[in-house]
Coordinates of C-alpha atoms and ligand atoms in Angstrom, one line a residue:
M1 CA -3.6 20.6 -24.0
R2 CA -4.0 17.1 -25.3
T3 CA -3.1 15.9 -21.8
I4 CA -6.0 17.7 -20.3
L5 CA -8.5 16.3 -22.7
L6 CA -7.3 12.8 -22.0
L7 CA -7.6 13.3 -18.3
V8 CA -11.1 14.7 -18.5
S9 CA -12.3 11.9 -20.8
V10 CA -10.8 9.2 -18.5
S11 CA -12.6 10.6 -15.4
L12 CA -15.9 10.6 -17.2
V13 CA -15.7 6.9 -17.9
M14 CA -16.7 5.1 -14.7
P15 CA -14.2 2.3 -14.2
A16 CA -15.7 -1.2 -14.0
V17 CA -14.5 -2.4 -10.7
Y18 CA -15.4 -5.9 -9.7
S19 CA -13.5 -6.0 -6.5
L20 CA -13.6 -8.6 -3.8
D21 CA -16.9 -8.2 -1.9
N22 CA -16.2 -9.0 1.7
G23 CA -16.8 -5.6 3.2
L24 CA -13.1 -5.0 3.8
A25 CA -10.4 -2.8 2.3
R26 CA -12.9 -0.1 1.3
T27 CA -9.7 2.1 1.4
P28 CA -6.2 0.8 1.1
P29 CA -5.2 -1.4 4.2
M30 CA -2.5 0.1 6.4
G31 CA -0.2 -1.7 8.9
W32 CA 3.2 -3.1 9.7
N33 CA 5.1 -6.2 8.5
P34 CA 8.6 -7.4 9.5
W35 CA 9.8 -8.7 6.1
E36 CA 11.8 -6.0 4.5
R37 CA 13.5 -5.1 7.8
F38 CA 13.8 -8.4 9.7
R39 CA 13.5 -11.0 6.9
C40 CA 13.8 -14.6 8.1
N41 CA 16.0 -14.0 11.1
V42 CA 15.2 -16.9 13.3
D43 CA 18.4 -16.8 15.4
C44 CA 16.8 -15.8 18.7
V45 CA 19.8 -17.2 20.6
N46 CA 22.3 -14.6 19.2
D47 CA 19.9 -11.9 18.1
P48 CA 16.9 -12.0 20.4
D49 CA 15.8 -8.4 19.7
N50 CA 15.6 -8.8 16.0
C51 CA 14.5 -12.4 15.4
I52 CA 11.0 -13.4 14.2
R53 CA 9.3 -14.3 17.5
E54 CA 6.2 -13.2 19.4
E55 CA 8.0 -10.5 21.4
L56 CA 8.8 -8.6 18.2
F57 CA 5.1 -8.5 17.2
I58 CA 4.1 -7.6 20.7
Q59 CA 6.5 -4.7 20.8
M60 CA 5.4 -3.4 17.4
A61 CA 1.7 -3.7 18.4
D62 CA 2.5 -1.7 21.6
I63 CA 4.1 1.0 19.6
V64 CA 1.5 1.1 16.8
A65 CA -1.3 1.3 19.4
V66 CA 0.1 4.2 21.4
G67 CA 2.7 5.8 19.3
G68 CA 0.3 7.7 17.0
Y69 CA 0.4 5.0 14.3
K70 CA -3.0 3.6 15.1
D71 CA -4.6 7.1 15.1
A72 CA -3.0 7.7 11.7
G73 CA -4.8 4.6 10.4
Y74 CA -2.2 1.8 10.7
E75 CA -4.2 -1.2 11.8
Y76 CA -2.8 -4.5 10.7
I77 CA 0.2 -6.2 12.5
N78 CA 1.2 -8.8 10.0
L79 CA 3.4 -11.9 10.2
D80 CA 5.4 -12.7 7.2
D81 CA 7.4 -15.9 6.3
C82 CA 9.2 -17.9 9.0
W83 CA 6.5 -17.8 11.7
M84 CA 5.5 -21.4 11.3
S85 CA 6.8 -24.7 12.7
K86 CA 8.6 -26.6 9.9
E87 CA 6.0 -29.3 10.2
R88 CA 2.2 -29.4 10.4
D89 CA 0.8 -31.3 13.5
A90 CA -0.4 -34.9 13.5
Q91 CA -3.8 -33.7 12.2
G92 CA -2.2 -31.7 9.4
L93 CA -2.9 -28.4 11.0
L94 CA -0.6 -25.5 10.8
Q95 CA 1.3 -24.5 14.0
A96 CA 3.5 -21.7 15.0
D97 CA 7.1 -22.3 15.7
P98 CA 7.0 -23.6 19.3
Q99 CA 10.2 -22.0 20.5
R100 CA 9.6 -18.6 18.9
F101 CA 5.8 -18.4 19.3
P102 CA 5.3 -20.4 22.5
S103 CA 1.9 -18.7 23.2
G104 CA 0.6 -19.5 19.8
I105 CA -1.1 -17.3 17.2
K106 CA -4.5 -17.2 18.9
N107 CA -3.0 -15.6 21.9
L108 CA -1.1 -13.1 19.7
A109 CA -4.3 -12.3 17.9
D110 CA -6.0 -11.7 21.3
Y111 CA -3.2 -9.4 22.4
V112 CA -3.3 -7.4 19.2
H113 CA -7.1 -7.2 19.3
A114 CA -6.9 -5.9 22.9
K115 CA -4.8 -3.0 21.5
G116 CA -7.5 -2.2 19.0
L117 CA -5.5 -3.6 16.1
K118 CA -5.7 -6.6 13.8
L119 CA -3.5 -9.5 13.1
G120 CA -2.3 -10.9 9.7
V121 CA -0.7 -14.2 8.8
Y122 CA 1.4 -15.2 5.8
Q123 CA 1.0 -18.3 3.7
D124 CA 2.1 -19.6 0.3
M125 CA 0.0 -21.0 -2.6
G126 CA 2.4 -23.8 -3.1
T127 CA 4.0 -26.8 -1.4
E128 CA 6.4 -24.7 0.7
T129 CA 6.8 -21.0 1.5
C130 CA 9.7 -19.2 0.0
D131 CA 11.8 -20.0 3.1
G132 CA 10.8 -23.7 3.2
Y133 CA 8.0 -23.7 5.7
P134 CA 4.8 -25.7 5.0
G135 CA 2.8 -24.3 2.1
I136 CA -1.0 -24.3 1.8
W137 CA -1.1 -26.9 -1.0
G138 CA -3.7 -29.6 -0.2
H139 CA -4.8 -27.7 2.9
I140 CA -6.7 -24.7 1.6
E141 CA -10.0 -25.2 3.5
T142 CA -8.2 -26.5 6.6
D143 CA -5.9 -23.5 6.9
A144 CA -8.7 -21.0 6.3
K145 CA -10.6 -22.6 9.2
T146 CA -7.5 -22.5 11.4
Y147 CA -7.0 -18.8 10.7
A148 CA -10.6 -18.2 11.6
E149 CA -10.3 -20.1 14.8
W150 CA -7.3 -18.2 15.8
G151 CA -9.1 -14.9 15.1
V152 CA -6.8 -13.8 12.3
D153 CA -7.9 -10.8 10.2
Y154 CA -5.6 -10.7 7.2
V155 CA -3.9 -13.4 5.0
K156 CA -1.0 -12.6 2.8
M157 CA -0.5 -15.3 0.1
D158 CA 2.9 -15.7 -1.5
G159 CA 3.6 -17.9 -4.6
C160 CA 6.9 -19.8 -4.2
H161 CA 6.9 -23.6 -5.0
R162 CA 3.7 -23.2 -6.9
L163 CA 2.1 -25.9 -9.0
G164 CA 1.6 -24.9 -12.6
P165 CA 0.0 -22.0 -14.4
K166 CA -3.5 -23.4 -14.2
L167 CA -3.6 -24.7 -10.6
F168 CA -1.9 -21.6 -9.2
P169 CA -4.7 -19.1 -9.9
E170 CA -7.3 -21.8 -9.2
G171 CA -5.7 -22.1 -5.7
Y172 CA -6.1 -18.4 -5.1
K173 CA -9.8 -18.6 -6.2
N174 CA -10.4 -21.6 -3.9
M175 CA -8.8 -19.7 -1.0
T176 CA -11.1 -16.7 -1.6
L177 CA -14.0 -19.1 -1.3
A178 CA -12.5 -20.9 1.7
L179 CA -11.9 -17.7 3.6
N180 CA -15.5 -16.6 2.8
A181 CA -16.9 -20.0 3.9
T182 CA -15.4 -19.5 7.4
G183 CA -17.8 -16.5 7.9
R184 CA -14.9 -14.5 9.3
P185 CA -13.9 -11.4 7.2
F186 CA -10.3 -11.5 6.1
V187 CA -8.3 -9.1 4.1
F188 CA -6.9 -11.3 1.4
S189 CA -3.6 -10.0 0.2
C190 CA -2.4 -11.8 -2.9
E191 CA 0.9 -12.1 -4.7
W192 CA -0.8 -13.9 -7.5
G193 CA 0.2 -11.2 -10.1
V194 CA 3.9 -11.5 -9.2
Y195 CA 4.2 -15.1 -10.3
Q196 CA 1.5 -15.5 -13.0
P197 CA 2.6 -14.9 -16.6
N198 CA 0.1 -12.4 -18.2
P199 CA -2.1 -12.1 -15.2
N200 CA -5.7 -11.1 -15.6
Y201 CA -5.9 -8.2 -13.2
T202 CA -9.7 -8.1 -13.4
D203 CA -9.8 -11.6 -12.2
I204 CA -7.3 -10.9 -9.4
A205 CA -9.3 -7.9 -8.2
A206 CA -12.4 -9.9 -8.0
H207 CA -10.7 -12.4 -5.6
C208 CA -8.2 -10.3 -3.7
N209 CA -8.3 -7.2 -1.5
T210 CA -4.7 -6.2 -2.3
M211 CA -2.7 -7.1 -5.4
R212 CA 1.1 -7.4 -5.3
N213 CA 2.1 -7.7 -8.9
Y214 CA 5.8 -7.0 -9.1
I215 CA 9.2 -7.7 -7.4
D216 CA 9.9 -7.3 -3.6
I217 CA 11.0 -3.8 -2.6
Q218 CA 14.4 -3.4 -0.9
D219 CA 15.8 -0.7 1.3
S220 CA 17.0 1.2 -1.8
W221 CA 15.9 4.4 -3.7
E222 CA 16.8 2.8 -7.0
Q223 CA 14.7 -0.3 -6.3
M224 CA 11.9 2.0 -5.1
L225 CA 11.9 3.9 -8.4
Q226 CA 12.0 0.6 -10.3
V227 CA 8.8 -0.6 -8.5
L228 CA 7.2 2.8 -9.1
D229 CA 8.1 2.8 -12.8
W230 CA 6.7 -0.6 -13.3
Y231 CA 3.3 0.2 -11.7
V232 CA 3.2 3.5 -13.7
S233 CA 3.8 1.5 -16.9
K234 CA 0.6 -0.4 -16.2
Q235 CA -1.4 2.4 -14.6
D236 CA -4.1 2.3 -17.3
E237 CA -4.8 -1.3 -16.5
F238 CA -4.6 -0.8 -12.7
Y239 CA -6.9 2.3 -12.9
L240 CA -9.7 0.0 -14.2
V241 CA -9.4 -2.5 -11.3
N242 CA -8.4 -0.4 -8.4
G243 CA -11.1 0.8 -6.0
P244 CA -12.9 0.1 -2.8
G245 CA -12.4 -3.6 -2.1
S246 CA -9.2 -4.1 -4.2
F247 CA -6.1 -2.0 -4.2
I248 CA -2.7 -2.4 -5.7
D249 CA 0.2 -3.3 -3.4
M250 CA 3.4 -1.6 -4.4
D251 CA 5.0 -3.4 -1.4
F252 CA 6.4 -2.0 1.8
L253 CA 7.1 1.5 2.9
V254 CA 10.8 1.6 3.7
V255 CA 10.6 5.0 5.2
G256 CA 12.6 5.0 8.4
D257 CA 15.0 2.2 7.3
F258 CA 18.6 3.0 6.3
Q259 CA 18.7 4.1 2.7
L260 CA 16.1 6.7 1.9
S261 CA 17.0 10.3 2.7
F262 CA 14.4 12.6 4.2
A263 CA 13.4 13.9 0.7
Q264 CA 13.3 10.4 -0.7
A265 CA 11.2 9.1 2.2
Q266 CA 8.7 11.9 1.6
A267 CA 8.7 10.9 -2.0
Q268 CA 7.8 7.2 -1.3
M269 CA 5.1 8.2 1.1
A270 CA 3.6 10.7 -1.4
L271 CA 3.8 8.3 -4.4
W272 CA 2.5 5.2 -2.6
S273 CA -0.4 7.4 -1.3
I274 CA -1.3 9.1 -4.6
M275 CA -1.2 5.7 -6.4
S276 CA -3.6 4.2 -3.7
S277 CA -1.3 1.4 -2.8
Q278 CA -1.8 -0.4 0.5
L279 CA 0.5 1.2 3.1
I280 CA 2.4 -1.4 5.1
M281 CA 5.4 -0.2 6.9
S282 CA 8.5 -2.4 7.2
S283 CA 10.9 -0.8 9.6
D284 CA 12.0 -1.0 13.2
L285 CA 9.4 1.2 14.9
R286 CA 11.4 0.9 18.2
K287 CA 14.2 3.0 16.6
M288 CA 12.2 5.2 14.4
D289 CA 13.8 8.6 13.6
P290 CA 11.3 11.4 14.7
Q291 CA 11.5 13.1 11.3
M292 CA 10.8 9.8 9.5
K293 CA 7.9 9.1 11.9
E294 CA 6.4 12.5 11.0
I295 CA 6.4 11.4 7.4
L296 CA 4.7 8.1 8.2
L297 CA 2.1 9.8 10.3
N298 CA 1.4 12.7 7.9
H299 CA -2.4 12.7 8.1
E300 CA -2.8 15.0 5.1
V301 CA -0.9 12.7 2.8
I302 CA -2.6 9.6 4.3
A303 CA -6.0 11.2 3.6
V304 CA -5.1 11.2 -0.1
N305 CA -4.3 7.5 0.1
Q306 CA -7.5 6.8 2.1
D307 CA -9.8 8.9 -0.1
K308 CA -13.1 7.1 -0.3
L309 CA -13.4 7.1 -4.1
G310 CA -10.4 4.8 -4.2
K311 CA -9.1 6.1 -7.6
L312 CA -5.7 5.3 -8.8
G313 CA -3.5 8.4 -9.2
K314 CA -1.9 8.5 -12.6
R315 CA 1.4 10.0 -13.9
F316 CA 0.6 12.4 -16.7
Y317 CA 3.9 14.3 -17.0
N318 CA 7.4 13.1 -17.5
K319 CA 9.9 15.7 -18.9
N320 CA 13.1 17.4 -17.9
Q321 CA 13.5 15.2 -14.9
F322 CA 10.2 16.2 -13.5
Q323 CA 7.3 13.7 -13.2
A324 CA 3.8 14.6 -12.1
W325 CA 0.8 12.6 -10.9
T326 CA -2.8 13.6 -10.2
K327 CA -5.5 11.8 -8.4
E328 CA -9.2 12.6 -8.4
L329 CA -10.6 12.8 -4.8
D330 CA -14.0 12.9 -3.2
Q331 CA -15.9 16.2 -3.1
G332 CA -14.4 17.6 -6.3
C333 CA -10.9 17.8 -4.8
Y334 CA -7.7 16.7 -6.5
A335 CA -4.2 15.8 -5.3
A336 CA -1.0 16.1 -7.3
V337 CA 2.6 14.9 -6.6
I338 CA 5.5 16.5 -8.5
L339 CA 8.7 14.3 -8.3
R340 CA 12.1 15.6 -9.3
R341 CA 14.3 12.8 -10.6
A342 CA 17.6 14.7 -10.7
R343 CA 20.7 14.8 -8.6
N344 CA 21.6 18.4 -8.8
M345 CA 19.6 21.1 -7.0
P346 CA 16.0 22.2 -6.2
M347 CA 14.2 23.5 -9.2
N348 CA 10.8 25.1 -9.8
F349 CA 8.0 23.4 -11.5
T350 CA 5.4 25.8 -12.8
T351 CA 1.9 24.6 -13.7
T352 CA -1.8 25.6 -13.6
M353 CA -5.0 24.0 -12.4
E354 CA -6.0 23.6 -16.0
Y355 CA -2.7 21.9 -17.0
L356 CA -3.0 19.5 -14.0
G357 CA -6.4 18.5 -15.4
F358 CA -8.4 19.8 -12.4
G359 CA -12.0 20.6 -13.2
S360 CA -12.2 23.6 -15.5
N361 CA -13.9 26.8 -14.6
T362 CA -13.2 26.2 -10.9
T363 CA -11.1 28.1 -8.5
Y364 CA -9.1 26.1 -6.0
T365 CA -7.5 26.6 -2.7
V366 CA -4.2 24.8 -3.0
R367 CA -2.4 23.3 0.0
D368 CA 1.1 21.9 0.4
L369 CA 0.7 18.6 2.3
F370 CA 4.2 18.4 3.6
L371 CA 4.5 22.0 4.6
H372 CA 0.9 21.9 6.0
K373 CA 0.4 25.3 4.5
D374 CA -2.1 26.9 2.0
L375 CA -0.3 28.2 -1.1
G376 CA -3.2 30.4 -2.2
V377 CA -6.2 30.5 -4.4
F378 CA -5.8 29.6 -8.1
G379 CA -8.1 30.0 -11.0
P380 CA -7.7 27.7 -14.1
T381 CA -4.8 29.5 -15.6
D382 CA -3.1 31.2 -12.7
P383 CA 0.5 30.0 -12.5
L384 CA 1.5 27.8 -9.5
S385 CA 5.2 27.5 -9.0
V386 CA 6.7 25.1 -6.5
S387 CA 10.3 24.3 -5.7
V388 CA 11.1 20.6 -5.8
N389 CA 14.2 19.1 -4.2
P390 CA 16.3 16.5 -6.1
G391 CA 15.0 13.0 -5.2
G392 CA 12.1 14.8 -3.5
V393 CA 8.5 15.7 -4.1
V394 CA 5.9 18.4 -3.6
M395 CA 2.5 17.1 -2.8
I396 CA -0.6 19.4 -3.1
K397 CA -4.3 19.1 -2.6
A398 CA -6.7 21.4 -4.5
T399 CA -10.1 22.0 -2.9
P400 CA -12.8 23.8 -5.0
K401 CA -13.4 27.2 -3.5
P402 CA -17.1 27.9 -3.1
I403 CA -18.3 30.7 -5.3
K404 CA -18.8 33.8 -3.1
K405 CA -22.4 34.8 -3.2
F406 CA -23.0 38.5 -2.9
V407 CA -25.3 38.9 0.1
R408 CA -26.8 42.3 0.7
V409 CA -27.0 43.1 4.4
Y410 CA -29.7 45.5 5.4
Ligands
NAG1 C1 -10.4 -25.9 -6.2 O1 -11.6 -26.4 -5.7 C2 -12.3 -27.3 -6.5 C3 -13.6 -27.7 -5.9 O2 -13.5 -28.1 -4.6 C4 -11.4 -28.6 -6.7 O3 -12.0 -29.5 -7.6 C5 -10.0 -28.2 -7.2 O4 -9.2 -29.3 -7.2 C6 -9.4 -27.1 -6.3 N1 -8.2 -26.6 -7.0 C7 -7.1 -26.3 -6.3 C8 -6.0 -25.8 -7.1 O5 -7.1 -26.2 -5.1
NAG2 C1 -18.8 -13.8 1.4 O1 -19.2 -13.5 0.1 C2 -20.5 -12.8 0.0 C3 -20.8 -12.6 -1.5 O2 -19.7 -12.3 -2.3 C4 -20.4 -11.5 0.7 O3 -21.6 -10.8 0.7 C5 -20.0 -11.8 2.2 O4 -19.9 -10.6 2.9 C6 -18.7 -12.6 2.3 N1 -18.5 -12.9 3.6 C7 -17.3 -12.9 4.2 C8 -17.2 -13.3 5.6 O5 -16.3 -12.6 3.6
NAG3 C1 -10.3 -11.7 -17.1 O1 -11.2 -12.1 -16.1 C2 -12.5 -11.6 -16.2 C3 -13.2 -11.8 -14.9 O2 -13.1 -13.1 -14.4 C4 -13.2 -12.2 -17.4 O3 -14.5 -11.6 -17.5 C5 -12.3 -11.8 -18.6 O4 -12.9 -12.5 -19.8 C6 -10.9 -12.2 -18.5 N1 -10.1 -11.7 -19.6 C7 -9.3 -12.5 -20.3 C8 -8.6 -11.8 -21.4 O5 -9.2 -13.7 -20.1
NAG4 C1 -16.5 27.9 -18.6 O1 -17.4 29.0 -18.4 C2 -17.7 29.7 -19.5 C3 -18.6 30.9 -19.1 O2 -19.5 30.6 -18.2 C4 -18.5 28.8 -20.5 O3 -18.8 29.5 -21.7 C5 -17.6 27.6 -20.8 O4 -18.3 26.7 -21.7 C6 -17.1 26.9 -19.6 N1 -16.2 25.9 -19.9 C7 -16.2 24.6 -19.5 C8 -15.2 23.7 -20.0 O5 -17.1 24.2 -18.7
NAG5 C1 9.8 29.0 -7.0 O1 8.9 28.4 -6.1 C2 8.8 29.0 -4.9 C3 7.9 28.3 -4.0 O2 8.3 27.0 -3.8 C4 8.3 30.5 -5.1 O3 8.3 31.1 -3.8 C5 9.2 31.2 -6.1 O4 8.6 32.4 -6.4 C6 9.4 30.4 -7.3 N1 10.3 31.0 -8.2 C7 10.0 31.3 -9.5 C8 11.1 31.9 -10.3 O5 8.9 31.1 -10.0

């Protein structure tokens, strides 16, 4: 019962969110990025289909635009490291690699915009990017202007080859101002918290639309759980800074890559959604398995991620290899995810609306968001039992059931 009291008291305290005020990321940004899947593959001679070049982004934009992804909310087509030329031009301006991006970034932005999508670039708050391309150091205002001239919509800022614990955050803050000064709205996606010892997340949220704070995800269930556990360990801190304008970034969705099973892929989608992380796919959309695609396009799960209150879902239960999260949604609704961290067999998890911390004295219609099926109507103490697969989740949404008014018909 202590759990319930805690949940209730937390939801009464309005979190003090001082998020970046640029009108963007009112819900977690969604899109695609090549990094986890394609890395810094620049060998277009031997591997033309998988190297970082403009064709790859054009192909992904084409698929996102017409393959159902755009309709589901995926919007940003983002470059990551290795898109640049190794040198700035004679004026000190950034330029794309001339062999791999012969049409230039402005043309790519125009192409992506014509598909109803948006384009992101990658930079690094240091002297070089992680893979040795020109960093932003000494060029903050110039690069912000360049991105604006190209029509870029999103800037991801890494932190390799950074200069000192004082200058590093100062650089991010200057970049926030420089982007703002261009007059063009940019989603500013920061990896500030990954590199800064004892980061001040309030400060980060005030300057960034998304906050990467931990290691890179890999195509691995264990690594996915490691990332999840780290964000959960700091959930009380993130709860206070997460909200419209600034969302945590638990790194890429690896759904549809090689390692996650069907159940594990559902788990990543459910957990990243309930924790209100930004949702950036990193997979080969050209070869997407239809079942995995269905997970990525699950509009009921995405709606939990995109809920307009922007609250962080929190883990409140961790026992007997079950873990459970709840998230408060708009209109008095709630979502919950139950994860089973076992390797044996499906097992039932039995709970009640009251134990989940959903508003007391209310009756809810409960829906399973992967089965797309209503499970019934539950009062505060009615038992709800769900079967959870090993390495899998059950995700539910509870909608308050309007109290039936007795209407006399004459
Ligand atoms: C940030 O901008 C201020 C004001 O222009 C400047 O004095 C300072 O050197 C800049 N710091 C960094 C790290 O770019
Ligand atoms: C710049 O910042 C101001 C104040 O924070 C905000 O109102 C405005 O929308 C921002 N403009 C852009 C283009 O980000
Ligand atoms: C963190 O940053 C916020 C906003 O800039 C500031 O008000 C607060 O004092 C900082 N906290 C610490 C511990 O430095
Ligand atoms: C639930 O409803 C009962 C009866 O109307 C009322 O006495 C009780 O205080 C309510 N409990 C809460 C937590 O609102
Ligand atoms: C286990 O959960 C399933 C629903 O997933 C339900 O049909 C079944 O009755 C439950 N079994 C028990 C013993 O509660």
